[in-house]
mmCIF file of C-alpha atoms and ligand atoms in Angstrom:
data_model
loop_
_atom_site.group_PDB
_atom_site.id
_atom_site.type_symbol
_atom_site.label_atom_id
_atom_site.label_comp_id
_atom_site.label_asym_id
_atom_site.label_seq_id
_atom_site.Cartn_x
_atom_site.Cartn_y
_atom_site.Cartn_z
ATOM 1 C CA MET A 29 0.000 0.000 0.000
ATOM 2 C CA ILE A 30 1.196 3.523 -0.795
ATOM 3 C CA GLN A 31 0.032 6.377 1.431
ATOM 4 C CA VAL A 32 0.765 9.916 0.343
ATOM 5 C CA GLU A 33 0.127 12.372 3.172
ATOM 6 C CA ASN A 34 0.195 16.119 2.635
ATOM 7 C CA VAL A 35 3.006 15.812 0.151
ATOM 8 C CA SER A 36 4.063 18.902 -1.774
ATOM 9 C CA LYS A 37 6.999 19.947 -3.935
ATOM 10 C CA ARG A 38 8.380 23.429 -4.456
ATOM 11 C CA PHE A 39 11.451 23.527 -6.683
ATOM 12 C CA PRO A 40 14.236 25.929 -5.685
ATOM 13 C CA LYS A 41 13.912 29.453 -7.102
ATOM 14 C CA THR A 42 10.277 28.968 -8.106
ATOM 15 C CA GLN A 43 7.285 30.949 -6.859
ATOM 16 C CA ALA A 44 4.671 28.177 -6.669
ATOM 17 C CA ASP A 45 4.354 24.538 -5.657
ATOM 18 C CA ALA A 46 4.735 22.112 -8.599
ATOM 19 C CA VAL A 47 2.639 19.773 -6.449
ATOM 20 C CA GLN A 48 0.441 21.356 -3.786
ATOM 21 C CA PRO A 49 -0.166 19.479 -0.508
ATOM 22 C CA THR A 50 -1.656 16.204 -1.705
ATOM 23 C CA SER A 51 -2.999 13.136 0.080
ATOM 24 C CA PHE A 52 -4.235 9.822 -1.306
ATOM 25 C CA THR A 53 -3.845 6.092 -0.809
ATOM 26 C CA VAL A 54 -3.233 3.349 -3.361
ATOM 27 C CA ALA A 55 -4.095 -0.175 -2.227
ATOM 28 C CA ALA A 56 -1.710 -3.080 -2.754
ATOM 29 C CA GLY A 57 -2.378 -4.642 -6.153
ATOM 30 C CA GLU A 58 -4.341 -1.633 -7.412
ATOM 31 C CA PHE A 59 -3.745 -0.223 -10.906
ATOM 32 C CA ILE A 60 -4.205 3.543 -10.872
ATOM 33 C CA THR A 61 -3.815 5.973 -13.743
ATOM 34 C CA ILE A 62 -3.010 9.693 -13.617
ATOM 35 C CA LEU A 63 -4.287 12.100 -16.255
ATOM 36 C CA GLY A 64 -3.630 15.802 -16.439
ATOM 37 C CA THR A 65 -2.531 18.767 -18.469
ATOM 38 C CA SER A 66 1.140 19.245 -19.318
ATOM 39 C CA GLY A 67 3.162 20.679 -16.437
ATOM 40 C CA SER A 68 0.484 19.823 -13.872
ATOM 41 C CA GLY A 69 2.915 17.876 -11.649
ATOM 42 C CA LYS A 70 2.375 14.222 -12.611
ATOM 43 C CA THR A 71 6.041 13.340 -13.115
ATOM 44 C CA THR A 72 7.031 15.295 -10.003
ATOM 45 C CA LEU A 73 4.526 13.302 -7.943
ATOM 46 C CA MET A 74 5.868 9.978 -9.295
ATOM 47 C CA LYS A 75 9.475 10.968 -8.664
ATOM 48 C CA MET A 76 8.677 11.748 -5.045
ATOM 49 C CA ILE A 77 7.433 8.178 -4.572
ATOM 50 C CA ASN A 78 10.810 6.656 -5.525
ATOM 51 C CA ARG A 79 12.697 9.632 -4.039
ATOM 52 C CA LEU A 80 14.226 10.857 -7.258
ATOM 53 C CA TYR A 81 12.792 14.070 -5.762
ATOM 54 C CA GLU A 82 12.480 14.682 -2.031
ATOM 55 C CA PRO A 83 9.098 16.157 -1.004
ATOM 56 C CA THR A 84 9.176 19.704 0.354
ATOM 57 C CA THR A 85 6.465 18.792 2.889
ATOM 58 C CA GLY A 86 4.593 15.670 3.900
ATOM 59 C CA THR A 87 5.358 11.981 4.100
ATOM 60 C CA ILE A 88 5.043 8.964 1.798
ATOM 61 C CA TYR A 89 4.590 5.553 3.395
ATOM 62 C CA ILE A 90 5.036 2.228 1.625
ATOM 63 C CA ASN A 91 3.423 -0.632 3.533
ATOM 64 C CA GLY A 92 3.354 1.648 6.568
ATOM 65 C CA GLN A 93 7.043 2.532 6.391
ATOM 66 C CA ASP A 94 8.139 6.158 5.994
ATOM 67 C CA THR A 95 10.166 6.217 2.757
ATOM 68 C CA ARG A 96 12.537 8.821 4.226
ATOM 69 C CA GLN A 97 13.632 6.278 6.816
ATOM 70 C CA MET A 98 14.498 3.746 4.107
ATOM 71 C CA ASP A 99 17.820 3.424 2.313
ATOM 72 C CA VAL A 100 17.162 5.127 -1.023
ATOM 73 C CA ASN A 101 18.782 2.337 -3.051
ATOM 74 C CA VAL A 102 16.758 -0.342 -1.294
ATOM 75 C CA LEU A 103 13.626 1.726 -1.886
ATOM 76 C CA ARG A 104 14.324 2.114 -5.622
ATOM 77 C CA ARG A 105 14.951 -1.596 -6.043
ATOM 78 C CA ARG A 106 11.484 -2.243 -4.634
ATOM 79 C CA ILE A 107 9.955 0.135 -7.162
ATOM 80 C CA GLY A 108 10.191 -0.506 -10.903
ATOM 81 C CA TYR A 109 10.290 2.662 -13.009
ATOM 82 C CA VAL A 110 9.363 2.847 -16.703
ATOM 83 C CA ILE A 111 9.569 6.062 -18.702
ATOM 84 C CA GLN A 112 8.650 7.145 -22.231
ATOM 85 C CA GLN A 113 12.188 6.963 -23.643
ATOM 86 C CA HIS A 114 12.741 3.445 -22.288
ATOM 87 C CA GLY A 115 16.214 4.545 -20.990
ATOM 88 C CA LEU A 116 17.974 1.376 -22.142
ATOM 89 C CA PHE A 117 21.782 1.338 -22.325
ATOM 90 C CA GLU A 118 22.546 1.278 -26.056
ATOM 91 C CA HIS A 119 25.863 -0.588 -25.800
ATOM 92 C CA TRP A 120 24.383 -3.373 -23.645
ATOM 93 C CA THR A 121 22.399 -6.361 -24.856
ATOM 94 C CA VAL A 122 18.751 -6.828 -23.966
ATOM 95 C CA ALA A 123 19.753 -9.432 -21.348
ATOM 96 C CA GLN A 124 22.334 -7.117 -19.754
ATOM 97 C CA ASN A 125 19.820 -4.278 -19.661
ATOM 98 C CA ILE A 126 17.172 -6.421 -17.990
ATOM 99 C CA ALA A 127 19.701 -7.804 -15.493
ATOM 100 C CA THR A 128 20.841 -4.375 -14.201
ATOM 101 C CA VAL A 129 19.136 -4.490 -10.802
ATOM 102 C CA CYS A 130 19.703 -8.240 -10.356
ATOM 103 C CA GLN A 131 23.443 -7.622 -10.867
ATOM 104 C CA ILE A 132 23.422 -4.906 -8.227
ATOM 105 C CA LEU A 133 21.669 -7.341 -5.901
ATOM 106 C CA LYS A 134 24.468 -9.853 -6.668
ATOM 107 C CA TRP A 135 22.165 -12.659 -7.795
ATOM 108 C CA ASP A 136 24.106 -15.641 -9.138
ATOM 109 C CA LYS A 137 24.543 -15.992 -12.909
ATOM 110 C CA ALA A 138 22.125 -18.887 -13.414
ATOM 111 C CA LYS A 139 19.350 -17.167 -11.445
ATOM 112 C CA ILE A 140 19.837 -13.964 -13.461
ATOM 113 C CA ALA A 141 19.750 -15.817 -16.798
ATOM 114 C CA GLN A 142 16.567 -17.584 -15.748
ATOM 115 C CA ARG A 143 14.939 -14.332 -14.622
ATOM 116 C CA VAL A 144 15.889 -12.544 -17.879
ATOM 117 C CA ASP A 145 14.136 -15.269 -19.883
ATOM 118 C CA GLU A 146 11.117 -15.235 -17.549
ATOM 119 C CA THR A 147 10.615 -11.471 -17.837
ATOM 120 C CA LEU A 148 11.121 -11.552 -21.622
ATOM 121 C CA ARG A 149 8.330 -14.131 -21.867
ATOM 122 C CA LEU A 150 6.177 -11.981 -19.581
ATOM 123 C CA VAL A 151 6.426 -9.112 -22.107
ATOM 124 C CA GLN A 152 5.820 -11.467 -25.058
ATOM 125 C CA LEU A 153 9.359 -11.488 -26.468
ATOM 126 C CA ASP A 154 10.955 -14.849 -27.358
ATOM 127 C CA PRO A 155 14.128 -15.062 -25.200
ATOM 128 C CA ASP A 156 16.084 -17.000 -27.855
ATOM 129 C CA GLN A 157 15.422 -14.301 -30.432
ATOM 130 C CA TYR A 158 15.838 -11.225 -28.291
ATOM 131 C CA ARG A 159 18.206 -11.701 -25.340
ATOM 132 C CA ASN A 160 21.404 -11.001 -27.302
ATOM 133 C CA ARG A 161 20.154 -8.082 -29.392
ATOM 134 C CA HIS A 162 21.058 -4.465 -28.757
ATOM 135 C CA PRO A 163 18.391 -1.758 -28.298
ATOM 136 C CA HIS A 164 18.959 -0.311 -31.805
ATOM 137 C CA GLN A 165 17.970 -3.717 -33.241
ATOM 138 C CA LEU A 166 14.485 -3.423 -31.723
ATOM 139 C CA SER A 167 11.321 -1.579 -32.766
ATOM 140 C CA GLY A 168 9.970 1.203 -30.526
ATOM 141 C CA GLY A 169 7.332 -1.126 -29.070
ATOM 142 C CA GLU A 170 9.924 -3.849 -28.422
ATOM 143 C CA GLN A 171 12.197 -1.341 -26.691
ATOM 144 C CA GLN A 172 9.316 -0.384 -24.406
ATOM 145 C CA ARG A 173 8.711 -4.075 -23.672
ATOM 146 C CA VAL A 174 12.354 -4.497 -22.687
ATOM 147 C CA GLY A 175 12.044 -1.387 -20.492
ATOM 148 C CA ILE A 176 9.086 -3.036 -18.744
ATOM 149 C CA ALA A 177 10.980 -6.348 -18.433
ATOM 150 C CA ARG A 178 13.876 -4.497 -16.819
ATOM 151 C CA ALA A 179 11.552 -2.793 -14.346
ATOM 152 C CA LEU A 180 10.018 -6.168 -13.457
ATOM 153 C CA ALA A 181 13.262 -8.157 -13.235
ATOM 154 C CA ALA A 182 13.935 -7.838 -9.507
ATOM 155 C CA ASP A 183 10.234 -8.482 -8.840
ATOM 156 C CA PRO A 184 9.355 -5.110 -7.271
ATOM 157 C CA ASP A 185 5.969 -4.721 -5.540
ATOM 158 C CA ILE A 186 5.365 -1.381 -7.206
ATOM 159 C CA LEU A 187 5.668 -0.171 -10.797
ATOM 160 C CA LEU A 188 5.746 3.525 -11.653
ATOM 161 C CA MET A 189 5.089 4.100 -15.341
ATOM 162 C CA ASP A 190 5.428 7.630 -16.735
ATOM 163 C CA GLU A 191 3.818 7.800 -20.191
ATOM 164 C CA PRO A 192 5.411 4.447 -21.045
ATOM 165 C CA PHE A 193 3.580 4.090 -24.372
ATOM 166 C CA GLY A 194 3.649 7.763 -25.361
ATOM 167 C CA ALA A 195 6.028 7.232 -28.273
ATOM 168 C CA VAL A 196 4.442 4.019 -29.575
ATOM 169 C CA ASP A 197 2.019 3.875 -32.551
ATOM 170 C CA ALA A 198 -1.678 3.224 -31.910
ATOM 171 C CA VAL A 199 -1.739 -0.463 -32.889
ATOM 172 C CA ASN A 200 1.280 -1.438 -30.811
ATOM 173 C CA ARG A 201 0.015 0.761 -28.031
ATOM 174 C CA ALA A 202 -3.235 -1.187 -27.766
ATOM 175 C CA THR A 203 -1.268 -4.461 -27.637
ATOM 176 C CA LEU A 204 1.056 -3.101 -24.948
ATOM 177 C CA GLN A 205 -1.960 -1.936 -22.928
ATOM 178 C CA ASP A 206 -3.426 -5.459 -23.062
ATOM 179 C CA GLU A 207 -0.078 -6.893 -22.043
ATOM 180 C CA ILE A 208 0.462 -4.648 -19.047
ATOM 181 C CA GLN A 209 -3.084 -5.420 -17.934
ATOM 182 C CA GLN A 210 -2.320 -9.128 -18.268
ATOM 183 C CA ILE A 211 0.983 -8.762 -16.379
ATOM 184 C CA GLN A 212 -0.796 -6.931 -13.573
ATOM 185 C CA ARG A 213 -3.411 -9.677 -13.292
ATOM 186 C CA GLN A 214 -0.695 -12.322 -13.208
ATOM 187 C CA THR A 215 1.691 -10.600 -10.814
ATOM 188 C CA HIS A 216 -0.632 -8.380 -8.694
ATOM 189 C CA LYS A 217 1.801 -5.444 -8.778
ATOM 190 C CA THR A 218 0.690 -2.054 -7.557
ATOM 191 C CA ILE A 219 0.888 0.176 -10.631
ATOM 192 C CA ILE A 220 0.815 3.955 -10.955
ATOM 193 C CA PHE A 221 0.585 4.864 -14.634
ATOM 194 C CA VAL A 222 0.732 8.402 -16.048
ATOM 195 C CA THR A 223 -0.743 9.077 -19.476
ATOM 196 C CA HIS A 224 -2.096 11.890 -21.637
ATOM 197 C CA ASP A 225 -4.553 9.538 -23.285
ATOM 198 C CA ILE A 226 -8.049 9.481 -21.721
ATOM 199 C CA ASP A 227 -8.931 6.126 -23.325
ATOM 200 C CA GLU A 228 -5.747 4.558 -22.028
ATOM 201 C CA ALA A 229 -6.269 5.943 -18.519
ATOM 202 C CA LEU A 230 -9.848 4.685 -18.313
ATOM 203 C CA LYS A 231 -9.097 1.317 -19.894
ATOM 204 C CA LEU A 232 -6.217 0.510 -17.545
ATOM 205 C CA GLY A 233 -7.039 2.202 -14.251
ATOM 206 C CA ASP A 234 -9.085 0.642 -11.450
ATOM 207 C CA ARG A 235 -9.255 4.319 -10.496
ATOM 208 C CA THR A 236 -8.114 7.407 -12.359
ATOM 209 C CA MET A 237 -6.673 10.583 -10.858
ATOM 210 C CA LEU A 238 -7.166 13.868 -12.641
ATOM 211 C CA PHE A 239 -4.443 16.401 -11.954
ATOM 212 C CA ARG A 240 -4.375 20.142 -12.656
ATOM 213 C CA SER A 241 -1.858 22.786 -11.522
ATOM 214 C CA GLY A 242 -0.445 20.513 -8.830
ATOM 215 C CA VAL A 243 -3.847 19.689 -7.349
ATOM 216 C CA ILE A 244 -5.886 16.477 -7.549
ATOM 217 C CA GLN A 245 -9.246 17.374 -9.046
ATOM 218 C CA GLN A 246 -10.777 13.936 -8.581
ATOM 219 C CA PHE A 247 -9.529 10.406 -7.894
ATOM 220 C CA ALA A 248 -12.288 7.933 -8.662
ATOM 221 C CA THR A 249 -13.547 5.033 -10.754
ATOM 222 C CA GLN A 250 -14.585 5.543 -14.360
ATOM 223 C CA ASP A 251 -18.308 5.468 -13.516
ATOM 224 C CA GLU A 252 -17.888 7.903 -10.611
ATOM 225 C CA LEU A 253 -15.966 10.342 -12.810
ATOM 226 C CA PHE A 254 -18.715 10.312 -15.422
ATOM 227 C CA LEU A 255 -21.748 10.193 -13.140
ATOM 228 C CA GLN A 256 -20.430 12.461 -10.362
ATOM 229 C CA PRO A 257 -17.684 14.699 -11.787
ATOM 230 C CA ALA A 258 -16.213 16.765 -8.933
ATOM 231 C CA ASN A 259 -16.078 20.064 -10.831
ATOM 232 C CA ASP A 260 -16.290 21.717 -14.242
ATOM 233 C CA PHE A 261 -12.652 20.950 -15.047
ATOM 234 C CA VAL A 262 -13.268 17.213 -14.661
ATOM 235 C CA ALA A 263 -16.536 17.431 -16.605
ATOM 236 C CA ASP A 264 -14.914 19.373 -19.468
ATOM 237 C CA PHE A 265 -11.712 17.334 -19.538
ATOM 238 C CA LEU A 266 -13.608 14.040 -19.829
ATOM 239 C CA LYS A 267 -16.503 15.526 -21.860
ATOM 240 C CA VAL A 268 -18.959 13.923 -19.467
ATOM 241 C CA HIS A 269 -21.910 15.780 -21.021
ATOM 242 C CA ASP A 270 -21.232 14.424 -24.475
ATOM 243 C CA GLN A 271 -23.849 11.748 -25.090
ATOM 244 C CA VAL A 272 -21.731 9.406 -27.186
ATOM 245 C CA THR A 273 -18.932 9.669 -24.600
ATOM 246 C CA GLN A 274 -21.436 8.776 -21.873
ATOM 247 C CA TRP A 275 -22.644 5.774 -23.842
ATOM 248 C CA ARG A 276 -19.092 4.614 -24.254
ATOM 249 C CA TYR A 277 -17.810 4.990 -20.733
ATOM 250 C CA ILE A 278 -20.686 4.612 -18.284
ATOM 251 C CA HIS A 279 -21.485 1.009 -17.423
ATOM 252 C CA ALA A 280 -25.100 -0.082 -17.519
ATOM 253 C CA GLY A 281 -24.941 -1.479 -13.971
ATOM 254 C CA SER A 282 -23.711 1.815 -12.496
ATOM 255 C CA LEU A 283 -26.492 3.842 -14.027
ATOM 256 C CA VAL A 284 -29.083 1.412 -12.705
ATOM 257 C CA GLN A 285 -27.505 1.587 -9.258
ATOM 258 C CA THR A 286 -27.121 5.345 -9.290
ATOM 259 C CA TRP A 287 -30.680 6.052 -10.258
ATOM 260 C CA GLN A 288 -32.292 2.896 -8.914
ATOM 261 C CA ALA A 289 -34.501 2.911 -11.951
ATOM 262 C CA ALA A 290 -38.035 1.665 -11.371
ATOM 263 C CA ALA A 291 -38.923 -1.857 -12.424
ATOM 264 C CA HIS A 292 -40.453 -2.416 -15.852
ATOM 265 C CA THR A 293 -41.466 -5.614 -17.538
ATOM 266 C CA PRO A 294 -38.492 -6.798 -19.575
ATOM 267 C CA THR A 295 -39.285 -7.162 -23.265
ATOM 268 C CA ILE A 296 -35.896 -7.857 -24.848
ATOM 269 C CA ASP A 297 -32.676 -9.703 -24.024
ATOM 270 C CA PRO A 298 -30.893 -8.417 -20.924
ATOM 271 C CA VAL A 299 -27.625 -6.457 -20.973
ATOM 272 C CA ALA A 300 -24.774 -7.340 -18.598
ATOM 273 C CA ALA A 301 -24.044 -4.727 -15.923
ATOM 274 C CA ASP A 302 -20.429 -4.294 -17.040
ATOM 275 C CA GLN A 303 -21.379 -3.325 -20.595
ATOM 276 C CA PRO A 304 -21.213 0.331 -21.679
ATOM 277 C CA LEU A 305 -24.432 2.228 -22.314
ATOM 278 C CA ALA A 306 -23.731 1.975 -26.056
ATOM 279 C CA VAL A 307 -24.846 -1.664 -25.830
ATOM 280 C CA VAL A 308 -28.123 -0.575 -24.200
ATOM 281 C CA VAL A 309 -28.662 1.918 -27.032
ATOM 282 C CA GLU A 310 -27.960 -0.832 -29.574
ATOM 283 C CA HIS A 311 -30.634 -2.984 -27.925
ATOM 284 C CA PHE A 312 -33.223 -0.228 -28.202
ATOM 285 C CA LEU A 313 -32.362 0.268 -31.868
ATOM 286 C CA LYS A 314 -32.572 -3.435 -32.699
ATOM 287 C CA ALA A 315 -35.909 -4.091 -31.005
ATOM 288 C CA PRO A 316 -38.197 -1.268 -29.947
ATOM 289 C CA ALA A 317 -39.036 -1.736 -26.266
ATOM 290 C CA THR A 318 -39.944 0.330 -23.248
ATOM 291 C CA SER A 319 -37.010 -0.862 -21.185
ATOM 292 C CA VAL A 320 -33.886 -3.008 -21.155
ATOM 293 C CA THR A 321 -33.116 -5.256 -18.207
ATOM 294 C CA VAL A 322 -29.628 -5.009 -16.757
ATOM 295 C CA VAL A 323 -28.284 -8.179 -15.154
ATOM 296 C CA ASP A 324 -25.285 -8.790 -12.983
ATOM 297 C CA VAL A 325 -23.134 -11.893 -13.175
ATOM 298 C CA PRO A 326 -24.490 -14.570 -12.955
ATOM 299 C CA HIS A 327 -27.739 -13.375 -14.447
ATOM 300 C CA GLN A 328 -29.200 -11.606 -11.468
ATOM 301 C CA ARG A 329 -31.516 -8.795 -12.421
ATOM 302 C CA CYS A 330 -30.225 -5.499 -11.018
ATOM 303 C CA GLY A 331 -32.652 -3.115 -12.702
ATOM 304 C CA GLU A 332 -34.181 -1.620 -15.821
ATOM 305 C CA LEU A 333 -33.133 1.198 -18.116
ATOM 306 C CA THR A 334 -35.514 3.115 -20.349
ATOM 307 C CA LEU A 335 -34.824 5.500 -23.218
ATOM 308 C CA ALA A 336 -36.032 8.246 -20.884
ATOM 309 C CA ASP A 337 -33.210 7.304 -18.468
ATOM 310 C CA LEU A 338 -30.661 7.815 -21.233
ATOM 311 C CA ALA A 339 -32.212 11.144 -22.193
ATOM 312 C CA ARG A 340 -32.231 12.181 -18.518
ATOM 313 C CA LEU A 341 -28.493 11.443 -18.358
ATOM 314 C CA ALA A 342 -27.845 14.090 -21.021
ATOM 315 C CA GLU A 343 -29.720 16.648 -18.921
ATOM 316 C CA ALA A 344 -28.271 15.684 -15.511
ATOM 317 C CA PRO A 345 -26.335 18.471 -13.809
ATOM 318 C CA SER A 346 -22.638 17.610 -13.540
ATOM 319 C CA CYS A 347 -21.853 18.662 -10.007
HETATM 320 N N1 LIG B 28 13.753 20.262 -11.759
HETATM 321 C C1 LIG B 28 12.838 21.228 -11.852
HETATM 322 N N2 LIG B 28 13.110 22.498 -11.472
HETATM 323 C C2 LIG B 28 12.185 23.472 -11.532
HETATM 324 N N3 LIG B 28 10.927 23.289 -11.951
HETATM 325 C C3 LIG B 28 10.579 22.043 -12.341
HETATM 326 C C4 LIG B 28 11.515 20.955 -12.323
HETATM 327 N N4 LIG B 28 10.879 19.834 -12.771
HETATM 328 C C5 LIG B 28 9.622 20.208 -13.073
HETATM 329 N N5 LIG B 28 9.450 21.531 -12.828
HETATM 330 C C6 LIG B 28 8.182 22.280 -12.993
HETATM 331 O O1 LIG B 28 7.183 21.655 -12.193
HETATM 332 C C7 LIG B 28 5.934 21.621 -12.868
HETATM 333 C C8 LIG B 28 5.442 20.193 -12.969
HETATM 334 O O2 LIG B 28 6.290 19.475 -13.840
HETATM 335 P P1 LIG B 28 6.057 17.945 -14.176
HETATM 336 O O3 LIG B 28 7.217 17.474 -14.955
HETATM 337 O O4 LIG B 28 5.769 17.228 -12.908
HETATM 338 O O5 LIG B 28 4.737 18.013 -15.054
HETATM 339 P P2 LIG B 28 3.938 16.848 -15.812
HETATM 340 O O6 LIG B 28 2.547 16.884 -15.307
HETATM 341 O O7 LIG B 28 4.683 15.575 -15.694
HETATM 342 O O8 LIG B 28 3.943 17.388 -17.314
HETATM 343 P P3 LIG B 28 4.013 16.569 -18.704
HETATM 344 O O9 LIG B 28 2.632 16.051 -18.938
HETATM 345 O O10 LIG B 28 4.382 17.634 -19.695
HETATM 346 O O11 LIG B 28 5.048 15.498 -18.564
HETATM 347 C C9 LIG B 28 6.168 22.293 -14.211
HETATM 348 O O12 LIG B 28 5.735 23.627 -14.103
HETATM 349 C C10 LIG B 28 7.666 22.231 -14.405
HETATM 350 O O13 LIG B 28 8.126 23.329 -15.152
HETATM 351 MG MG1 LIG B 29 5.626 14.328 -17.081
#
C-alpha cells in the first residue's frame, strides 16, 4: 500500500508549488492511472514516490514505512520505473539491460539468466530471439517491452510508469496496454501509470486521478468520474456531457444503481451490468421496447433502463 500524506513539492527558485499538498492512498495490487494537463505535476509526484525528488512537505509511506527512513537504493529496487524513452543502455544487450538491478543485488549468474528469460516471456518477447540483441535492433514497441521487463526483473511490488507508451504507434500501443493489464493480473503489482490519453487511462485504471496545476481534481472510478464529476474541469476534460462519450464509458450497472430505476417488464434480451451504455442503445435500436433489463453476473436482475433514463443522463447536472 502507498500512502501519500500532505506531500508537496516546491522547486528551488520557483514561486509556486509544482505539487500542492496532496494526500491519497493506493491499495496493494491496485492499478491507478493519472491524467492531467502538461506541467500539472504528474512526473514530479511519481518521482517523489521513488525519491528521485524529495518532497518539500509531507510523508510517503510504503506498507506503513516512511520512505525517508528507508535506504534510497533499497527503496528504488522495490519500485520498478518505466519512462517514455525506455532509458535502455545502447551498448548493452537486452539481457544485460534487464539484469541491471539483479546484478546490483548480486544474484548468481544462473538465477539472473533464468529471470531474464522469464521477464522476456512476460512481455511477449521470445528469449532466444531477443536476449542477445542491442536496443537499436528493436522496434519502438519492443524497446518499451524491454524497459518493462527491466523494471520487473527484480520483482518489485510497485511499478511507476510515466507515459510508457507515449512514443508508440496506436496499434502497438493497444497491444502493450493489453499486455500490461495481463501482467498486472498475473503478478498483482501495484501500478501507478501516467498518461495523456483518456482512453488509455480509463481502460487501464481501477481508479483514475485527474491532476491540474499541482492539485488532484478527482480520484475515482470511471463510472464515478462520469456520473459524479467533482467540478467543471473534470466534466470538461472528460466531456462527461457528451452523449456518445457517456454511452461509451458509463457502465449499464452503475447507471441502474445510481438512479435505482423503477422496475419495468423486460421485453428484450438483458444487458450485462459491465457493458457500456452503447450496448443498451444498440438494444433499443434493434428491437423497440420500453425498457432493457440489466443483469449482474451470474444473471441476477439489477434493474431496468428506459430511453427516458438515457435522455435524462444528457440533462443531468454535472456537479
Ligand atoms: N527540476 C525542476 N526544477 C524546476 N521546476 C521544475 C523541475 N521539474 C519540473 N518543474 C516544474 O514543475 C511543474 C510540474 O512538472 P512535471 O514534470 O511534474 O509536469 P507533468 O505533469 O509531468 O507534465 P508533462 O505532462 O508535460 O510530462 C512544471 O511547471 C515544471 O516546469
Ligand atoms: Mg511528465
